[in-house]
Coordinates of C-alpha atoms and ligand atoms in Angstrom, one line a residue:
M10 CA 125.6 86.2 75.6
S11 CA 127.7 86.9 78.7
Q12 CA 126.1 86.5 82.1
V13 CA 124.2 89.6 83.3
R14 CA 125.8 91.3 86.3
V15 CA 124.0 94.2 87.8
R16 CA 124.6 96.2 91.0
F17 CA 122.8 98.4 93.4
A18 CA 125.3 100.9 94.7
P19 CA 123.8 103.0 97.6
S20 CA 125.7 105.5 99.7
P21 CA 124.9 105.1 103.4
T22 CA 124.4 108.8 103.9
G23 CA 120.7 108.9 104.6
F24 CA 117.5 107.0 105.2
F25 CA 116.6 104.2 102.8
H26 CA 113.8 105.7 100.8
I27 CA 111.3 104.8 98.0
G28 CA 113.7 105.9 95.3
S29 CA 116.6 103.7 96.5
A30 CA 114.3 100.8 97.0
R31 CA 112.9 101.0 93.5
T32 CA 116.4 101.2 92.0
A33 CA 117.5 98.2 94.1
L34 CA 114.3 96.4 93.0
F35 CA 114.7 97.0 89.3
N36 CA 118.3 95.7 89.4
W37 CA 117.2 92.7 91.4
L38 CA 114.3 92.0 89.0
Y39 CA 116.6 92.3 86.0
A40 CA 119.1 89.9 87.5
R41 CA 116.3 87.4 88.4
H42 CA 114.7 87.8 85.0
T43 CA 118.0 87.0 83.2
G44 CA 119.4 84.5 85.6
G45 CA 122.2 87.0 86.2
T46 CA 124.0 88.2 89.4
F47 CA 122.8 90.9 91.7
I48 CA 125.6 92.7 93.5
L49 CA 125.3 95.0 96.4
R50 CA 128.1 97.5 96.5
I51 CA 128.4 100.1 99.3
E52 CA 129.6 103.5 98.0
D53 CA 130.9 104.8 101.3
T54 CA 133.8 107.0 100.3
D55 CA 132.3 110.1 101.9
K56 CA 133.7 109.6 105.4
E57 CA 132.0 112.6 106.8
R58 CA 128.5 111.7 105.7
N59 CA 128.5 107.9 106.1
S60 CA 127.1 106.2 109.1
E61 CA 127.0 102.7 110.3
A62 CA 123.3 103.2 111.2
F63 CA 122.4 104.1 107.7
L64 CA 124.4 101.2 106.4
N65 CA 122.5 98.8 108.6
L66 CA 119.3 100.4 107.4
I67 CA 120.2 99.4 103.9
Y68 CA 120.8 95.8 104.8
D69 CA 117.6 95.6 106.9
S70 CA 115.4 97.3 104.4
M71 CA 116.6 95.1 101.6
A72 CA 116.2 92.0 103.6
W73 CA 112.7 93.0 104.6
L74 CA 111.8 93.7 101.0
G75 CA 113.2 90.3 100.0
L76 CA 115.9 91.8 97.7
N77 CA 118.6 89.2 98.4
W78 CA 122.0 89.9 96.9
D79 CA 124.3 87.3 95.4
E80 CA 127.5 89.2 96.0
G81 CA 128.2 91.9 98.5
P82 CA 128.7 92.6 102.1
K83 CA 127.8 89.7 104.4
V84 CA 127.7 87.2 101.6
G85 CA 131.0 87.9 100.0
G86 CA 131.9 87.0 96.4
A87 CA 134.8 86.8 94.0
Y88 CA 135.0 90.5 93.4
G89 CA 135.2 91.9 96.9
P90 CA 135.6 93.7 99.1
Y91 CA 132.2 95.3 98.3
R92 CA 132.6 98.4 100.4
Q93 CA 134.4 101.2 98.6
S94 CA 136.0 102.3 101.9
E95 CA 137.9 99.0 101.7
R96 CA 139.0 99.3 98.0
G97 CA 141.5 102.2 98.2
H98 CA 144.3 100.1 96.9
I99 CA 142.3 99.2 93.8
Y100 CA 141.6 102.9 93.0
K101 CA 145.3 103.7 93.4
E102 CA 146.1 100.9 91.0
Y103 CA 143.6 102.1 88.4
V104 CA 144.8 105.8 88.7
G105 CA 148.3 104.4 88.1
K106 CA 147.1 102.9 84.9
L107 CA 145.6 106.2 83.7
M108 CA 148.8 108.0 84.6
A109 CA 150.9 105.4 82.8
A110 CA 148.7 105.8 79.7
G111 CA 149.0 109.6 79.8
R112 CA 145.3 109.9 80.6
A113 CA 145.7 111.5 84.0
Y114 CA 147.9 114.2 85.4
E115 CA 148.5 116.1 88.6
K116 CA 147.6 119.8 89.0
D117 CA 147.2 121.8 92.2
G118 CA 147.5 118.7 94.3
A119 CA 144.6 117.0 92.6
I120 CA 144.6 114.3 89.9
W121 CA 142.8 115.1 86.7
F122 CA 141.4 113.0 84.0
K123 CA 142.6 114.1 80.6
L124 CA 140.2 114.4 77.6
L125 CA 141.8 113.8 74.3
G126 CA 141.1 116.5 71.8
E127 CA 142.1 119.9 70.5
R128 CA 142.6 122.2 73.4
H129 CA 142.2 126.0 73.8
E130 CA 142.0 128.5 76.6
V131 CA 138.9 130.6 77.1
F132 CA 137.8 133.1 79.8
D133 CA 134.8 131.8 81.6
E134 CA 132.6 134.8 82.6
H135 CA 130.6 132.8 85.1
R136 CA 133.6 131.4 87.0
K137 CA 135.7 134.5 86.4
K138 CA 138.8 132.6 85.3
T139 CA 140.6 131.2 82.3
V140 CA 139.7 127.5 81.6
T141 CA 141.0 125.0 79.1
K142 CA 138.3 123.7 76.8
V143 CA 138.7 120.5 74.8
K144 CA 137.0 120.1 71.5
L145 CA 135.3 116.7 71.2
P146 CA 132.2 115.3 69.5
P147 CA 129.3 114.6 71.9
V148 CA 129.3 111.3 73.8
V149 CA 126.5 109.2 72.6
I150 CA 124.7 106.9 75.1
E151 CA 122.3 104.4 73.8
D152 CA 120.3 104.2 77.0
Q153 CA 118.1 101.1 77.3
I154 CA 115.3 103.1 78.7
R155 CA 115.9 106.7 77.5
G156 CA 117.0 105.8 74.0
R157 CA 119.8 107.8 72.4
V158 CA 121.2 110.6 74.6
E159 CA 124.0 112.9 73.6
R160 CA 126.2 115.0 75.9
I161 CA 129.2 117.1 75.5
E162 CA 132.2 116.9 77.8
D163 CA 134.7 119.7 77.1
E164 CA 136.8 120.0 80.2
D165 CA 139.2 117.7 82.1
F166 CA 137.8 116.8 85.5
V167 CA 139.2 115.8 88.9
I168 CA 139.3 112.1 89.8
V169 CA 141.4 112.3 93.0
R170 CA 141.0 115.3 95.3
S171 CA 143.9 117.1 96.8
D172 CA 143.2 115.4 100.1
G173 CA 143.8 112.1 98.4
N174 CA 140.2 111.0 98.3
P175 CA 139.0 109.6 94.9
V176 CA 136.0 111.2 93.4
F177 CA 132.6 109.4 92.8
H178 CA 133.1 109.3 89.0
L179 CA 136.3 107.4 89.4
V180 CA 135.4 104.9 92.0
N181 CA 132.0 104.2 90.5
V182 CA 133.6 103.4 87.1
V183 CA 136.6 101.5 88.5
D184 CA 134.3 99.2 90.5
D185 CA 131.9 98.6 87.6
I186 CA 135.0 97.6 85.5
A187 CA 136.6 95.5 88.3
M188 CA 133.3 93.8 89.2
N189 CA 132.5 93.0 85.6
V190 CA 129.2 94.9 85.7
T191 CA 127.3 94.4 82.4
H192 CA 124.3 96.7 83.0
I193 CA 124.1 99.9 85.0
I194 CA 120.5 100.4 86.1
R195 CA 120.2 103.6 88.2
G196 CA 118.2 106.8 88.7
E197 CA 117.9 109.3 86.0
D198 CA 119.7 111.9 88.2
H199 CA 122.9 110.0 87.2
L200 CA 122.3 110.5 83.5
S201 CA 124.3 113.7 83.5
N202 CA 127.3 111.9 84.9
T203 CA 127.3 109.2 82.3
S204 CA 129.2 111.1 79.7
K205 CA 132.1 111.5 82.1
H206 CA 131.9 107.8 82.9
V207 CA 132.0 106.9 79.2
H208 CA 135.2 108.9 78.8
L209 CA 136.7 107.1 81.8
Y210 CA 135.8 103.7 80.3
E211 CA 137.5 104.7 77.1
G212 CA 140.5 105.9 79.2
F213 CA 140.8 102.5 80.7
G214 CA 140.4 100.9 77.3
V215 CA 137.2 99.1 78.4
K216 CA 133.9 99.0 76.5
P217 CA 131.2 100.6 78.6
P218 CA 128.4 98.5 80.0
A219 CA 124.8 99.0 79.0
F220 CA 123.1 101.9 80.7
A221 CA 119.5 102.1 81.8
H222 CA 118.4 105.2 83.6
I223 CA 115.1 104.9 85.4
P224 CA 112.8 107.9 85.4
L225 CA 112.3 109.9 88.6
I226 CA 109.6 109.4 91.2
L227 CA 107.6 112.6 91.4
K228 CA 106.1 113.7 94.8
Q229 CA 102.5 113.0 95.3
N230 CA 101.4 116.6 95.3
G231 CA 103.0 119.4 93.4
P232 CA 105.9 119.4 91.0
G233 CA 109.3 118.0 91.5
K234 CA 111.1 114.8 92.6
M235 CA 110.1 113.0 95.7
S236 CA 112.7 113.5 98.4
K237 CA 113.7 111.7 101.5
R238 CA 111.9 114.4 103.4
D239 CA 108.5 113.8 101.7
Q240 CA 105.7 112.1 103.5
G241 CA 105.7 108.4 102.9
A242 CA 109.3 108.3 101.5
L243 CA 111.0 106.1 104.0
I244 CA 110.9 102.3 103.8
E245 CA 111.4 101.7 107.5
E246 CA 108.1 103.6 108.1
Y247 CA 106.2 101.0 106.2
Q248 CA 107.9 98.3 108.1
R249 CA 107.0 100.0 111.4
R250 CA 103.4 100.5 110.2
G251 CA 102.9 96.8 109.5
Y252 CA 102.8 97.0 105.8
L253 CA 103.4 93.8 103.9
P254 CA 106.7 93.9 102.1
E255 CA 105.4 92.1 99.1
A256 CA 102.6 94.7 98.7
L257 CA 105.2 97.5 98.8
V258 CA 107.4 95.6 96.3
N259 CA 104.4 95.1 94.0
F260 CA 103.6 98.8 94.3
L261 CA 107.3 99.8 93.6
C262 CA 107.4 97.6 90.5
L263 CA 104.6 99.7 89.0
L264 CA 106.5 103.0 89.7
G265 CA 107.8 103.1 86.2
W266 CA 107.0 99.7 84.8
N267 CA 103.9 97.8 83.8
P268 CA 103.3 94.4 82.4
G269 CA 101.9 95.8 79.1
D270 CA 98.3 95.3 80.2
D271 CA 96.4 96.9 83.0
R272 CA 97.2 94.2 85.6
E273 CA 98.5 95.7 88.9
K274 CA 98.4 93.2 91.6
M275 CA 100.7 90.4 90.5
P276 CA 102.8 87.7 92.1
I277 CA 106.5 88.5 92.1
A278 CA 107.3 85.4 90.1
E279 CA 105.1 86.7 87.3
I280 CA 106.7 90.1 87.5
I281 CA 110.2 88.5 87.3
K282 CA 109.1 86.6 84.2
L283 CA 107.8 89.8 82.4
F284 CA 110.2 92.4 83.6
D285 CA 112.6 93.8 81.1
L286 CA 114.4 97.1 80.6
P287 CA 112.7 98.2 77.4
G288 CA 109.4 97.8 79.4
V289 CA 110.4 100.6 81.8
N290 CA 108.6 103.8 81.1
Q291 CA 110.4 106.9 79.9
S292 CA 108.1 109.2 81.7
N293 CA 108.3 110.0 85.4
A294 CA 106.1 108.1 87.8
R295 CA 104.1 109.8 90.5
F296 CA 104.0 108.4 94.0
D297 CA 100.5 107.7 95.2
D298 CA 100.0 106.7 98.9
K299 CA 96.4 105.7 98.4
K300 CA 97.3 103.3 95.7
L301 CA 100.0 101.8 98.0
A302 CA 97.5 101.5 100.9
H303 CA 95.0 99.8 98.6
M304 CA 97.6 97.4 97.3
N305 CA 98.6 96.6 100.9
M306 CA 94.9 96.0 101.8
A307 CA 94.5 93.6 98.9
Y308 CA 97.5 91.6 100.1
L309 CA 96.4 91.7 103.7
L310 CA 93.0 90.3 102.8
E311 CA 94.5 87.1 101.2
Q312 CA 97.1 86.4 103.9
P313 CA 96.8 82.9 105.5
A314 CA 95.5 83.1 109.1
D315 CA 98.9 82.3 110.7
R316 CA 100.8 85.0 108.9
F317 CA 98.1 87.6 109.5
V318 CA 98.0 86.9 113.2
T319 CA 101.8 87.0 113.4
L320 CA 101.9 90.3 111.6
A321 CA 99.2 91.7 114.0
R322 CA 101.1 90.4 117.0
E323 CA 104.4 92.0 115.9
Y324 CA 102.6 95.3 115.2
F325 CA 100.9 95.3 118.6
A326 CA 104.2 94.4 120.3
R327 CA 105.8 97.6 118.8
Q328 CA 103.0 99.8 120.0
T329 CA 104.4 100.0 123.5
E330 CA 102.7 103.3 124.3
N331 CA 99.3 102.2 123.0
A332 CA 97.2 100.8 125.9
A333 CA 94.7 99.1 123.6
A334 CA 97.5 97.3 121.8
Q335 CA 99.1 96.2 125.1
A336 CA 95.8 95.0 126.5
A337 CA 95.2 92.9 123.4
L338 CA 98.7 91.4 123.6
A339 CA 98.0 90.4 127.2
A340 CA 94.9 88.4 126.2
D341 CA 94.7 84.7 125.8
P342 CA 96.4 83.8 122.4
A343 CA 93.5 81.8 121.1
Y344 CA 91.2 84.7 121.8
F345 CA 93.6 87.3 120.3
R346 CA 93.8 85.1 117.2
E347 CA 90.0 85.0 116.8
V348 CA 89.7 88.7 117.2
M349 CA 92.4 89.4 114.6
L350 CA 90.9 87.0 112.1
L351 CA 87.4 88.5 112.3
S352 CA 89.1 91.9 111.7
Q353 CA 91.2 90.8 108.7
P354 CA 88.5 91.5 106.1
K355 CA 87.4 94.7 107.8
I356 CA 90.5 96.8 108.0
K357 CA 92.6 98.7 105.5
G358 CA 95.9 98.2 107.3
V359 CA 97.4 96.5 110.4
E360 CA 97.7 99.9 112.1
E361 CA 93.9 100.1 112.3
L362 CA 93.8 97.0 114.4
P363 CA 94.3 98.3 118.0
A364 CA 91.5 100.8 117.7
Y365 CA 89.2 98.5 115.7
T366 CA 89.5 95.7 118.2
A367 CA 89.9 97.6 121.5
Y368 CA 86.5 96.7 123.0
F369 CA 87.3 93.0 122.6
F370 CA 90.1 93.4 125.1
S371 CA 88.6 95.8 127.6
E372 CA 85.4 95.8 129.7
T373 CA 85.6 99.6 130.0
Y374 CA 84.9 100.4 126.4
A375 CA 83.1 103.8 125.9
I376 CA 79.5 103.9 124.7
D377 CA 79.2 106.3 121.8
A378 CA 76.6 108.8 123.0
K379 CA 75.3 109.8 119.6
V380 CA 74.9 106.1 118.5
K381 CA 73.2 105.4 121.8
E382 CA 70.7 108.2 121.4
K383 CA 69.8 107.0 118.0
V384 CA 69.5 103.3 118.9
M385 CA 67.5 103.9 122.0
A386 CA 65.0 106.2 120.3
K387 CA 63.4 103.5 118.2
G388 CA 61.0 100.8 119.5
D389 CA 61.8 99.2 122.8
P390 CA 65.5 98.2 122.6
K391 CA 65.8 97.4 126.2
A392 CA 63.1 94.8 126.0
R393 CA 64.8 93.4 122.8
L394 CA 68.1 93.1 124.7
Q395 CA 66.4 91.3 127.6
E396 CA 64.7 88.9 125.2
L397 CA 68.0 88.1 123.4
A398 CA 69.8 87.6 126.7
A399 CA 67.2 85.2 127.8
A400 CA 67.3 83.3 124.5
L401 CA 71.0 83.0 124.5
A402 CA 70.9 81.9 128.2
A403 CA 68.7 78.9 127.3
P404 CA 70.6 75.7 128.0
E405 CA 70.3 74.5 124.4
A406 CA 71.7 77.8 123.0
N407 CA 74.7 77.1 120.7
W408 CA 77.5 79.7 120.8
T409 CA 79.9 77.9 118.7
T410 CA 79.0 79.0 115.1
D411 CA 77.8 82.2 113.5
A412 CA 75.0 80.2 111.9
A413 CA 73.7 78.9 115.2
I414 CA 73.7 82.3 116.8
E415 CA 71.9 83.7 113.7
E416 CA 69.3 81.0 114.0
T417 CA 68.7 81.9 117.6
M418 CA 68.3 85.6 116.8
K419 CA 66.1 85.0 113.8
G420 CA 63.9 82.5 115.7
L421 CA 63.4 85.1 118.4
A422 CA 62.6 87.8 116.0
T423 CA 60.1 85.6 114.1
A424 CA 58.4 84.5 117.4
K425 CA 58.0 88.2 118.4
G426 CA 56.8 89.3 115.0
L427 CA 59.9 91.5 114.6
G428 CA 62.9 91.8 112.4
F429 CA 66.5 90.8 112.9
G430 CA 67.5 94.4 112.8
D431 CA 65.4 95.2 115.9
Y432 CA 67.8 93.0 117.9
Q433 CA 71.0 93.8 116.1
A434 CA 71.7 97.5 116.7
V435 CA 71.1 97.5 120.4
T436 CA 73.0 94.3 120.9
R437 CA 76.0 95.8 119.0
L438 CA 75.7 98.9 121.1
A439 CA 75.7 97.0 124.3
L440 CA 78.6 94.7 123.3
S441 CA 80.9 97.2 121.6
G442 CA 79.6 100.7 122.4
T443 CA 79.4 101.6 118.7
N444 CA 77.5 100.9 115.5
V445 CA 80.3 99.6 113.3
G446 CA 82.3 96.4 113.4
P447 CA 82.1 92.8 112.3
S448 CA 78.8 91.0 111.9
I449 CA 76.8 90.8 115.1
T450 CA 76.8 87.0 115.1
T451 CA 80.6 86.9 114.7
M452 CA 80.9 89.4 117.5
I453 CA 78.8 87.3 119.9
R454 CA 80.6 84.1 119.0
V455 CA 84.1 85.5 119.5
L456 CA 83.3 87.5 122.6
G457 CA 81.8 84.3 124.0
R458 CA 79.0 83.5 126.5
E459 CA 80.6 85.0 129.6
R460 CA 81.6 88.3 128.1
V461 CA 78.3 88.7 126.2
Q462 CA 76.1 88.0 129.2
A463 CA 78.2 90.3 131.5
R464 CA 78.1 93.1 129.0
I465 CA 74.4 92.9 128.4
A466 CA 73.7 92.8 132.1
R467 CA 75.9 95.8 132.7
F468 CA 74.3 97.7 129.8
L469 CA 70.8 97.0 131.1
A470 CA 71.7 98.1 134.6
Ligands
LIG8 N1 126.2 105.9 95.0 C1 125.5 106.3 93.9 C2 124.1 106.7 94.5 O1 123.8 106.4 95.6 C3 125.3 105.2 92.9 C4 125.3 105.6 91.5 C5 125.2 104.5 90.5 O2 124.4 103.6 90.7 O3 126.0 104.4 89.6 O4 123.4 107.4 93.8

């Protein structure tokens, strides 16, 4: 079997969104699964709508997602250039071939592709003009995902506009021929173009590659396809929000594919092993931001300490307007690290960290009035706090492990004939101003002797 060559062929005319990323990913997965080549080709023939900023966004987003390309811009390859804006001479040459073979002709300044079949004129009511129809059997596409698809083409179509610019159908097919592409994996919105493309292949005397049209991604709520404007559609947004790219990749894999059992969270190496085109669903996939957030949380939880802390630090650094984040960044790195690590199992996403950890980095944290009212209403919490402060102040008190702190608190409770809970709520309130957070012993250990004693003293005053 010949080497698999697949390509992702985005147009840099807009933000890089979930749909583009999934198409890129499925091509990449198929290349990695088969040991083939993954090409990045930039379809930038639309001069008016292209932008260099959108192009860089494609490069950055793909790099962030880990979708490395084997041929394309920046890395080169034997079939370049890989930007269509630099391939004008190749399109001219191919149009010349069609002209020479009698499969293209000029009319009204444009160049048309000629279908071969019995021709007759009809008046088209809709377009209010006479058009030439060509009688041909339907084009049959054996799509690797959709199965057999038939479509009729019955009119010649423009391949070079009167302004000299080649049309999408032409450049797309020419490049797939010239780059020896073996499998075209793309969104289902292109299925309707495929019959034209098959005719073009035939016009060039080339056997068409295999086609695999991926089902659409439906928007989370309501009918219809997810668009770039829908909430949660843009890849850069996840990057900004501190999502883990491997969590997003895992989630994207499941938008239209599954391993054949109900596993969801899977290492990418395992997905590469199992991924195949017949395994892609025919039915549309629905975007689900809760599922994505959950996947991200599962990945966050298992990150090694160093990576988690780096991720947090990068996120905080981007929150330039967020005072809590900036205060945290200014803290001593060892302390910052401890606070982040105690938060790791407690948060759903990195973006919760500044609020979740704010009181660790500020002595002016607010005391929640409702919580205070509740905590102060039961027993004698002030006395409990004084007792705990005294116990912790004892020279032999050990602040270095959660277990040692727990022992101190439990010992105190037992001695007074009370429970651990009698000390916990008021201590938490004094130290953090709230009733949620990490375990009280962890909070005391990480805040450390000085902060804890100062906070209790201030609270009692
Ligand atoms: N430039 C086209 C797009 O962005 C690519 C179509 C294809 O993959 O063949 O939709």
